[in-house]
């Protein structure tokens, strides 16, 4: 079962209506032909859903063809244009999208205005219907105006807007409309694109590689000394274990480690780092759920985050103007992990959670 | 004093020629917007119709005005040629 809440200005919640916001987790009455939800990806105002058979559905804002549907829809519709293709992974940027196929190729669609789909601007329109790229992609992340992929060799390839250094291709290559390899010595396993920056994790070197805008310390570097960097900078944060997830909001980053530790850094003006302390650039915050709860999953929006605990509770923090955390909207900022009010029957378990800019989804399954 | 969510250079906004508006993504999922007319009048605050966040538009008013006047002049010239 699928539930959603938060901003709904373009029907991105899949609830069959458009309004400014939905303040509480609300059940979506939909059946995916008997299949379960495998993955959800959320953009600025649109949503993609992948079922367990690899079939794709979408809803929400379609001004740049980012949903791959004929029209803009406010309930999940099958993307018939991509029927017959089995996807294993999906991602959304602000107004563009992609899917990785079961044979590791990349389909892209939506806005290519900044070359963020890796298609030559002089040969393609600004908004593009799904097209298959000869790009081998294992991991993929899409930001506001750029896209990064990791291939099977652990290389990062990147395309789109690089004005602030977010491509990491040096200070003389500030945009690209095709995928270009980023020069990194380590083998990369995780990559995350933010508004104007990129962060990645090298599993063999157990280090971060970061590049782009550092205005809010999102690269873990001193702001004054490094306002922007145009080539990957290696940062050893003394973590000697594997990474479960590396996620980026617009200007804040979450790093979830194998032992359950959740680290955060970057901008904190709305409580994005789950603390009301003043955070200096370069400082990492260790986010802990109350009463020693363990983290089962974590998701990040533009300026808020959601965390699923192993005791079937959801915790949220950050910007809350649209009740995007699911907590009473009279609280504009939530500066510590706070329980999202949600009643769940005892024989059901929350299995997945996802965030878009300011909208959220959770998947709930009946215990077998 | 206005607290700006961000400061964005004018060239980072997307311009819609039909409605003569400049747009930049807002973290709420909608877009900050400001009209060409407002910019010509020296306004520098772009607002979002769906939330309370605002951004400051970084631009040079004189240059902005001059560029538009040039475009208008070019258009007029073209029309003259057509006739
Ligand atoms: Zn907004």
Short mmCIF file of C-alpha atoms and ligand atoms in Angstrom, two decimals:
data_model
loop_
_atom_site.label_atom_id
_atom_site.label_comp_id
_atom_site.label_asym_id
_atom_site.label_seq_id
_atom_site.Cartn_x
_atom_site.Cartn_y
_atom_site.Cartn_z
CA UNK A 1 0.00 0.00 0.00
CA UNK A 2 1.18 3.41 -0.93
CA UNK A 3 0.79 6.60 1.11
CA UNK A 4 1.89 10.16 0.29
CA UNK A 5 1.93 13.68 1.69
CA UNK A 6 3.53 17.13 1.29
CA UNK A 7 3.48 19.58 -1.64
CA UNK A 8 0.97 18.68 -4.33
CA UNK A 9 0.92 21.72 -6.62
CA UNK A 10 1.16 19.54 -9.73
CA UNK A 11 -0.48 16.33 -8.58
CA UNK A 12 2.88 14.76 -7.73
CA UNK A 13 1.35 12.85 -4.78
CA UNK A 14 -0.69 10.62 -7.09
CA UNK A 15 -3.84 11.21 -5.04
CA UNK A 16 -6.05 12.08 -8.06
CA UNK A 17 -6.18 15.77 -7.18
CA UNK A 18 -4.04 18.90 -7.20
CA UNK A 19 -3.79 21.23 -4.21
CA UNK A 20 -1.15 23.23 -2.40
CA UNK A 21 -0.30 20.58 0.16
CA UNK A 22 -1.47 17.42 1.86
CA UNK A 23 -0.58 17.65 5.53
CA UNK A 24 -0.92 14.05 6.67
CA UNK A 25 0.13 10.73 5.17
CA UNK A 26 -2.78 9.83 2.90
CA UNK A 27 -3.50 6.46 1.32
CA UNK A 28 -3.40 6.20 -2.48
CA UNK A 29 -6.10 3.91 -3.81
CA UNK A 30 -4.33 2.25 -6.67
CA UNK A 31 -3.50 -1.26 -7.78
CA UNK A 32 -0.42 -1.85 -9.89
CA UNK A 33 -1.91 -4.89 -11.62
CA UNK A 34 -1.19 -6.98 -8.55
CA UNK A 35 2.48 -6.01 -8.43
CA UNK A 36 4.19 -4.37 -5.49
CA UNK A 37 6.15 -1.13 -5.47
CA UNK A 38 9.86 -1.68 -6.03
CA UNK A 39 11.09 1.90 -6.04
CA UNK A 40 9.88 5.49 -6.23
CA UNK A 41 11.85 8.51 -7.48
CA UNK A 42 10.71 12.07 -6.97
CA UNK A 43 11.68 15.25 -8.79
CA UNK A 44 10.73 18.86 -8.19
CA UNK A 45 7.06 18.35 -8.92
CA UNK A 46 6.83 14.90 -10.46
CA UNK A 47 7.09 11.26 -9.40
CA UNK A 48 8.14 7.99 -11.02
CA UNK A 49 7.17 4.58 -9.67
CA UNK A 50 8.73 1.26 -10.56
CA UNK A 51 6.87 -1.97 -9.82
CA UNK A 52 8.35 -5.36 -9.02
CA UNK A 53 8.11 -6.40 -12.68
CA UNK A 54 10.20 -3.42 -13.76
CA UNK A 55 7.22 -1.51 -15.18
CA UNK A 56 7.13 2.25 -14.90
CA UNK A 57 4.34 4.59 -13.75
CA UNK A 58 4.40 8.37 -13.27
CA UNK A 59 2.41 11.43 -12.23
CA UNK A 60 2.80 15.17 -11.60
CA UNK A 61 4.37 18.10 -13.40
CA UNK A 62 4.99 17.45 -17.08
CA UNK A 63 5.94 20.88 -18.47
CA UNK A 64 9.20 19.44 -19.84
CA UNK A 65 7.94 15.89 -20.53
CA UNK A 66 9.54 14.68 -17.28
CA UNK A 67 6.78 12.14 -16.58
CA UNK A 68 7.04 10.51 -20.04
CA UNK A 69 3.25 10.55 -20.30
CA UNK A 70 1.18 12.24 -23.00
CA UNK A 71 -0.54 14.59 -20.59
CA UNK A 72 -0.02 15.89 -17.07
CA UNK A 73 -1.74 13.45 -14.72
CA UNK A 74 -2.39 13.56 -10.98
CA UNK A 75 -2.69 9.82 -10.43
CA UNK A 76 -0.11 7.19 -11.30
CA UNK A 77 -0.36 6.24 -14.94
CA UNK A 78 1.57 3.60 -16.80
CA UNK A 79 4.19 5.17 -19.06
CA UNK A 80 3.09 3.27 -22.16
CA UNK A 81 5.79 4.93 -24.21
CA UNK A 82 8.26 2.77 -22.27
CA UNK A 83 6.29 -0.44 -22.28
CA UNK A 84 8.28 -3.60 -22.89
CA UNK A 85 11.33 -2.19 -21.16
CA UNK A 86 12.32 -3.65 -17.82
CA UNK A 87 13.79 -1.07 -15.46
CA UNK A 88 15.83 -1.89 -12.39
CA UNK A 89 16.54 1.61 -11.09
CA UNK A 90 15.03 5.07 -11.58
CA UNK A 91 16.01 8.65 -10.70
CA UNK A 92 14.59 12.14 -11.04
CA UNK A 93 16.15 15.57 -11.22
CA UNK A 94 14.24 18.83 -10.96
CA UNK A 95 12.36 18.42 -14.27
CA UNK A 96 14.09 15.46 -15.88
CA UNK A 97 14.16 11.72 -15.31
CA UNK A 98 15.90 8.50 -16.14
CA UNK A 99 15.66 4.76 -15.80
CA UNK A 100 18.35 2.07 -15.82
CA UNK A 101 17.33 -1.07 -17.72
CA UNK A 102 17.94 -4.68 -16.73
CA UNK A 103 20.83 -4.74 -19.23
CA UNK A 104 22.35 -1.60 -17.64
CA UNK A 105 21.49 0.95 -20.28
CA UNK A 106 20.11 4.36 -19.53
CA UNK A 107 16.85 5.86 -20.75
CA UNK A 108 16.52 9.62 -20.23
CA UNK A 109 13.64 12.08 -20.74
CA UNK A 110 12.46 15.54 -19.67
CA UNK A 111 14.41 18.79 -19.75
CA UNK A 112 17.72 18.87 -21.58
CA UNK A 113 17.95 22.65 -21.45
CA UNK A 114 21.31 22.45 -19.67
CA UNK A 115 22.41 19.26 -21.42
CA UNK A 116 21.52 17.33 -18.27
CA UNK A 117 20.31 14.32 -20.27
CA UNK A 118 23.64 14.00 -22.05
CA UNK A 119 22.17 14.82 -25.47
CA UNK A 120 23.75 17.40 -27.83
CA UNK A 121 21.77 20.64 -27.47
CA UNK A 122 22.10 21.56 -31.15
CA UNK A 123 20.51 18.31 -32.28
CA UNK A 124 17.75 17.85 -29.73
CA UNK A 125 14.88 20.04 -28.45
CA UNK A 126 14.87 21.42 -24.89
CA UNK A 127 12.28 18.85 -23.74
CA UNK A 128 12.80 15.28 -24.78
CA UNK A 129 10.72 12.10 -25.00
CA UNK A 130 12.36 8.91 -23.63
CA UNK A 131 15.50 7.99 -25.50
CA UNK A 132 17.98 5.17 -24.91
CA UNK A 133 21.60 6.14 -24.41
CA UNK A 134 24.62 3.96 -25.05
CA UNK A 135 25.69 4.59 -21.50
CA UNK A 136 26.41 1.80 -19.08
CA UNK A 137 24.96 2.90 -15.77
CA UNK A 138 24.86 1.12 -12.42
CA UNK A 139 24.17 4.05 -10.12
CA UNK A 140 22.61 7.32 -11.13
CA UNK A 141 21.79 10.62 -9.48
CA UNK A 142 20.10 13.70 -10.87
CA UNK A 143 20.30 17.15 -9.30
CA UNK A 144 18.75 20.48 -10.12
CA UNK A 145 20.43 20.79 -13.52
CA UNK A 146 23.00 18.03 -13.79
CA UNK A 147 23.23 14.23 -13.90
CA UNK A 148 25.93 11.84 -12.69
CA UNK A 149 26.21 8.12 -13.26
CA UNK A 150 28.53 5.44 -11.92
CA UNK A 151 29.38 2.62 -14.32
CA UNK A 152 30.43 -0.95 -13.56
CA UNK A 153 34.09 0.10 -13.42
CA UNK A 154 33.37 2.56 -10.61
CA UNK A 155 33.87 5.60 -12.84
CA UNK A 156 31.74 8.72 -12.58
CA UNK A 157 30.40 10.20 -15.82
CA UNK A 158 28.61 13.51 -15.68
CA UNK A 159 26.64 15.97 -17.83
CA UNK A 160 24.61 19.21 -17.60
CA UNK A 161 25.11 22.58 -15.94
CA UNK A 162 28.53 23.08 -14.38
CA UNK A 163 28.54 26.79 -13.71
CA UNK A 164 29.29 26.28 -10.02
CA UNK A 165 31.74 23.44 -10.53
CA UNK A 166 29.16 20.68 -10.12
CA UNK A 167 30.54 18.75 -13.11
CA UNK A 168 34.03 18.52 -11.60
CA UNK A 169 35.59 18.80 -15.06
CA UNK A 170 37.85 21.76 -14.23
CA UNK A 171 37.28 25.50 -14.27
CA UNK A 172 37.31 25.72 -18.07
CA UNK A 173 34.51 23.18 -18.64
CA UNK A 174 31.41 24.71 -17.08
CA UNK A 175 28.76 22.86 -19.03
CA UNK A 176 28.41 19.67 -21.02
CA UNK A 177 25.68 18.19 -23.18
CA UNK A 178 27.10 14.70 -23.21
CA UNK A 179 28.47 12.45 -20.48
CA UNK A 180 32.12 13.13 -19.68
CA UNK A 181 34.32 11.10 -17.33
CA UNK A 182 35.28 12.80 -14.07
CA UNK A 183 38.92 12.26 -13.13
CA UNK A 184 38.95 10.43 -9.80
CA UNK A 185 41.57 7.93 -8.65
CA UNK A 186 39.30 5.93 -6.37
CA UNK A 187 36.61 3.48 -7.41
CA UNK A 188 33.24 5.14 -6.80
CA UNK A 189 30.19 3.29 -5.50
CA UNK A 190 27.82 6.13 -4.55
CA UNK A 191 27.12 9.51 -6.11
CA UNK A 192 24.63 12.25 -5.20
CA UNK A 193 23.83 15.48 -7.04
CA UNK A 194 22.53 18.53 -5.18
CA UNK A 195 21.39 21.92 -6.36
CA UNK A 196 24.88 23.03 -7.43
CA UNK A 197 27.26 20.41 -6.09
CA UNK A 198 28.12 16.71 -6.32
CA UNK A 199 29.33 14.31 -3.64
CA UNK A 200 30.57 10.76 -4.12
CA UNK A 201 31.97 7.89 -2.08
CA UNK A 202 34.89 5.70 -2.96
CA UNK A 203 34.52 2.28 -1.34
CA UNK A 204 38.11 1.13 -1.93
CA UNK A 205 39.65 4.34 -0.56
CA UNK A 206 36.93 4.82 2.08
CA UNK A 207 36.85 8.49 1.23
CA UNK A 208 34.56 11.13 -0.16
CA UNK A 209 35.19 12.93 -3.44
CA UNK A 210 33.33 16.26 -3.64
CA UNK A 211 33.05 19.14 -6.11
CA UNK A 212 30.88 22.18 -6.95
CA UNK A 213 29.35 24.87 -4.80
CA UNK A 214 30.39 25.03 -1.14
CA UNK A 215 28.47 28.16 -0.14
CA UNK A 216 26.85 26.31 2.77
CA UNK A 217 29.68 23.90 3.58
CA UNK A 218 27.99 21.12 1.62
CA UNK A 219 31.41 19.89 0.44
CA UNK A 220 32.67 19.64 4.04
CA UNK A 221 35.27 22.30 3.23
CA UNK A 222 35.79 25.76 4.68
CA UNK A 223 33.41 28.21 3.01
CA UNK A 224 35.74 31.22 2.83
CA UNK A 225 38.71 29.32 1.50
CA UNK A 226 36.75 27.12 -0.91
CA UNK A 227 33.53 28.86 -2.01
CA UNK A 228 33.45 26.61 -5.09
CA UNK A 229 35.70 23.87 -6.37
CA UNK A 230 35.84 22.77 -9.97
CA UNK A 231 37.68 19.45 -9.69
CA UNK A 232 37.08 16.50 -7.35
CA UNK A 233 38.57 16.98 -3.91
CA UNK A 234 39.27 13.88 -1.85
CA UNK A 235 38.15 14.06 1.77
CA UNK A 236 39.01 11.41 4.31
CA UNK A 237 36.48 11.60 7.14
CA UNK A 238 38.01 8.67 8.98
CA UNK A 239 35.20 6.25 8.22
CA UNK A 240 36.49 2.69 7.90
CA UNK A 241 33.30 0.96 6.89
CA UNK A 242 30.91 0.66 3.99
CA UNK A 243 28.27 3.19 3.08
CA UNK A 244 24.62 2.24 2.84
CA UNK A 245 23.39 5.50 1.34
CA UNK A 246 24.81 8.83 0.29
CA UNK A 247 22.07 11.41 -0.30
CA UNK A 248 21.99 15.08 -1.12
CA UNK A 249 19.36 17.75 -0.59
CA UNK A 250 19.74 21.10 -2.28
CA UNK A 251 22.69 22.10 -0.11
CA UNK A 252 22.97 19.48 2.62
CA UNK A 253 24.25 15.90 2.59
CA UNK A 254 23.40 12.69 4.48
CA UNK A 255 25.80 9.76 4.77
CA UNK A 256 24.34 6.57 6.25
CA UNK A 257 26.93 4.01 7.26
CA UNK A 258 26.82 0.24 7.58
CA UNK A 259 26.92 0.35 11.40
CA UNK A 260 23.81 2.58 11.39
CA UNK A 261 25.55 5.90 11.97
CA UNK A 262 23.89 8.81 10.17
CA UNK A 263 26.13 11.78 9.40
CA UNK A 264 24.94 15.12 8.03
CA UNK A 265 26.60 18.34 6.89
CA UNK A 266 25.92 21.51 4.94
CA UNK A 267 23.16 24.07 5.28
CA UNK A 268 21.13 24.16 8.49
CA UNK A 269 18.90 27.25 8.19
CA UNK A 270 15.70 25.17 8.40
CA UNK A 271 17.02 22.41 10.64
CA UNK A 272 18.19 20.28 7.69
CA UNK A 273 20.93 18.81 9.91
CA UNK A 274 18.47 17.96 12.70
CA UNK A 275 20.10 20.28 15.19
CA UNK A 276 19.39 23.78 16.47
CA UNK A 277 23.08 24.35 17.20
CA UNK A 278 25.09 26.68 15.01
CA UNK A 279 26.94 24.45 12.58
CA UNK A 280 30.24 25.60 11.13
CA UNK A 281 31.39 24.57 7.66
CA UNK A 282 33.33 21.35 7.77
CA UNK A 283 31.46 20.14 10.83
CA UNK A 284 29.68 16.80 10.69
CA UNK A 285 26.55 16.21 12.73
CA UNK A 286 25.83 12.72 14.01
CA UNK A 287 22.04 12.43 13.83
CA UNK A 288 20.53 10.10 16.40
CA UNK A 289 16.94 8.98 16.74
CA UNK A 290 15.47 9.27 20.25
CA UNK A 291 15.73 6.39 22.75
CA UNK A 292 18.40 4.56 20.81
CA UNK A 293 16.16 3.64 17.87
CA UNK A 294 17.89 2.06 14.91
CA UNK A 295 17.62 3.39 11.37
CA UNK A 296 16.01 1.14 8.78
CA UNK A 297 16.01 3.64 5.92
CA UNK A 298 16.50 7.31 5.20
CA UNK A 299 15.36 9.69 2.44
CA UNK A 300 16.12 13.31 1.67
CA UNK A 301 14.09 16.12 0.11
CA UNK A 302 15.23 19.56 -1.02
CA UNK A 303 15.37 20.93 2.54
CA UNK A 304 13.95 18.15 4.73
CA UNK A 305 14.61 14.49 5.52
CA UNK A 306 12.68 11.41 6.59
CA UNK A 307 13.98 8.48 8.58
CA UNK A 308 12.35 5.09 9.10
CA UNK A 309 13.17 3.37 12.39
CA UNK A 310 13.21 -0.40 12.88
CA UNK A 311 10.29 -0.05 15.33
CA UNK A 312 8.02 1.02 12.42
CA UNK A 313 8.04 4.73 13.26
CA UNK A 314 8.89 7.63 10.94
CA UNK A 315 11.03 10.56 12.07
CA UNK A 316 11.47 13.83 10.21
CA UNK A 317 13.33 17.12 10.35
CA UNK A 318 14.06 20.22 8.28
CA UNK A 319 11.87 22.64 6.33
CA UNK A 320 8.19 22.16 7.09
CA UNK A 321 6.28 24.95 5.40
CA UNK A 322 4.22 22.55 3.31
CA UNK A 323 3.94 20.09 6.20
CA UNK A 324 6.45 18.25 4.05
CA UNK A 325 7.67 16.42 7.12
CA UNK A 326 4.13 15.29 7.95
CA UNK A 327 4.32 17.16 11.23
CA UNK A 328 1.93 20.02 12.04
CA UNK A 329 2.65 22.84 9.57
CA UNK A 330 2.46 25.53 12.26
CA UNK A 331 6.05 24.50 12.97
CA UNK A 332 7.92 25.93 10.00
CA UNK A 333 11.27 24.36 10.87
CA UNK A 334 11.86 21.08 12.68
CA UNK A 335 15.33 21.13 14.15
CA UNK A 336 15.50 17.65 15.68
CA UNK A 337 14.27 14.19 14.64
CA UNK A 338 10.53 14.39 15.38
CA UNK A 339 7.93 11.65 15.23
CA UNK A 340 5.61 11.86 12.20
CA UNK A 341 2.09 11.18 13.53
CA UNK A 342 0.86 8.09 11.74
CA UNK A 343 -1.30 5.24 12.93
CA UNK A 344 -0.38 1.90 11.53
CA UNK A 345 -2.11 -1.37 12.28
CA UNK A 346 0.00 -3.84 14.22
CA UNK A 347 0.16 -6.40 11.40
CA UNK A 348 1.59 -3.90 8.88
CA UNK A 349 5.18 -2.78 8.37
CA UNK A 350 6.55 0.34 6.66
CA UNK A 351 9.02 -1.04 4.13
CA UNK A 352 10.14 1.91 1.99
CA UNK A 353 10.19 5.70 2.12
CA UNK A 354 11.02 8.38 -0.46
CA UNK A 355 11.24 12.17 -0.66
CA UNK A 356 10.97 14.61 -3.54
CA UNK A 357 11.56 18.33 -3.25
CA UNK A 358 8.80 18.73 -0.68
CA UNK A 359 6.72 15.59 -1.18
CA UNK A 360 6.96 12.10 0.30
CA UNK A 361 5.91 8.50 -0.18
CA UNK A 362 5.87 5.48 2.09
CA UNK A 363 5.16 1.87 1.20
CA UNK A 364 3.39 -0.29 3.76
CA UNK A 365 3.08 -4.06 3.54
CA UNK A 366 1.03 -6.55 5.47
CA UNK A 367 3.15 -8.95 7.48
CA UNK A 368 3.06 -12.45 6.07
CA UNK B 1 14.79 42.75 6.66
CA UNK B 2 13.97 40.10 4.09
CA UNK B 3 15.71 36.78 4.59
CA UNK B 4 16.55 35.43 1.17
CA UNK B 5 16.59 31.71 0.58
CA UNK B 6 19.28 32.31 -2.00
CA UNK B 7 20.80 34.85 -4.35
CA UNK B 8 20.45 33.86 -7.99
CA UNK B 9 22.02 35.53 -11.00
CA UNK B 10 19.57 36.59 -13.70
CA UNK B 11 21.17 34.32 -16.29
CA UNK B 12 20.38 31.30 -14.11
CA UNK B 13 16.67 32.02 -14.41
CA UNK B 14 14.70 30.45 -17.27
CA UNK B 15 12.94 33.09 -19.33
CA UNK B 16 9.50 32.44 -20.75
CA UNK B 17 9.05 34.71 -23.74
CA UNK B 18 5.30 34.22 -23.90
CA UNK B 19 4.45 35.50 -20.44
CA UNK B 20 7.64 37.61 -20.12
CA UNK B 21 8.50 35.96 -16.81
CA UNK B 22 11.75 34.73 -15.30
CA UNK B 23 11.63 31.45 -13.36
CA UNK B 24 13.96 29.59 -11.00
CA UNK B 25 13.19 26.34 -9.11
CA UNK B 26 11.93 26.66 -5.52
CA UNK B 27 12.64 23.86 -3.01
CA UNK B 28 8.87 23.51 -2.48
CA UNK B 29 8.56 22.07 -5.99
CA UNK B 30 7.13 25.22 -7.54
CA UNK B 31 9.17 28.10 -9.02
CA UNK B 32 10.33 31.53 -7.96
CA UNK B 33 9.15 34.09 -10.46
CA UNK B 34 9.62 37.71 -11.42
CA UNK B 35 8.37 39.55 -14.48
CA UNK B 36 10.48 41.44 -16.96
CA UNK B 37 8.42 44.50 -16.10
CA UNK B 38 9.27 44.19 -12.39
CA UNK B 39 12.95 43.78 -13.19
CA UNK B 40 12.85 46.84 -15.46
CA UNK B 41 11.38 48.75 -12.52
CA UNK B 42 14.33 47.76 -10.35
CA UNK B 43 12.57 45.04 -8.33
CA UNK B 44 15.01 42.34 -7.18
CA UNK B 45 12.88 39.96 -5.13
CA UNK B 46 11.51 36.88 -6.89
CA UNK B 47 8.66 35.18 -5.05
CA UNK B 48 7.11 31.70 -5.17
CA UNK B 49 3.33 31.42 -5.60
CA UNK B 50 3.23 28.26 -3.45
CA UNK B 51 5.35 29.17 -0.43
CA UNK B 52 6.87 32.02 1.54
CA UNK B 53 10.46 31.66 0.33
CA UNK B 54 11.99 34.48 -1.71
CA UNK B 55 15.25 34.84 -3.64
CA UNK B 56 17.23 37.90 -4.51
CA UNK B 57 17.84 38.37 -8.23
CA UNK B 58 21.38 39.44 -8.98
CA UNK B 59 21.40 41.65 -12.05
CA UNK B 60 22.63 44.97 -13.34
CA UNK B 61 19.57 47.17 -13.86
CA UNK B 62 21.19 49.52 -16.37
CA UNK B 63 22.60 46.66 -18.41
CA UNK B 64 19.28 44.79 -18.26
CA UNK B 65 17.38 47.85 -19.49
CA UNK B 66 19.91 48.53 -22.23
CA UNK B 67 19.73 44.92 -23.51
CA UNK B 68 15.96 45.05 -23.80
CA UNK B 69 15.95 48.40 -25.49
CA UNK B 70 18.41 46.97 -27.99
CA UNK B 71 16.16 43.96 -28.65
CA UNK B 72 13.17 46.22 -29.15
CA UNK B 73 15.19 48.37 -31.53
CA UNK B 74 16.37 45.27 -33.45
CA UNK B 75 12.79 44.06 -33.79
CA UNK B 76 11.64 47.41 -35.08
CA UNK B 77 14.47 47.40 -37.62
CA UNK B 78 13.49 43.94 -38.84
CA UNK B 79 9.92 45.02 -39.30
CA UNK B 80 11.05 48.00 -41.30
CA UNK B 81 13.05 45.71 -43.58
CA UNK B 82 10.02 43.46 -44.09
CA UNK B 83 7.92 46.39 -45.20
ZN1 LIG C 1 8.07 27.70 -3.13
#
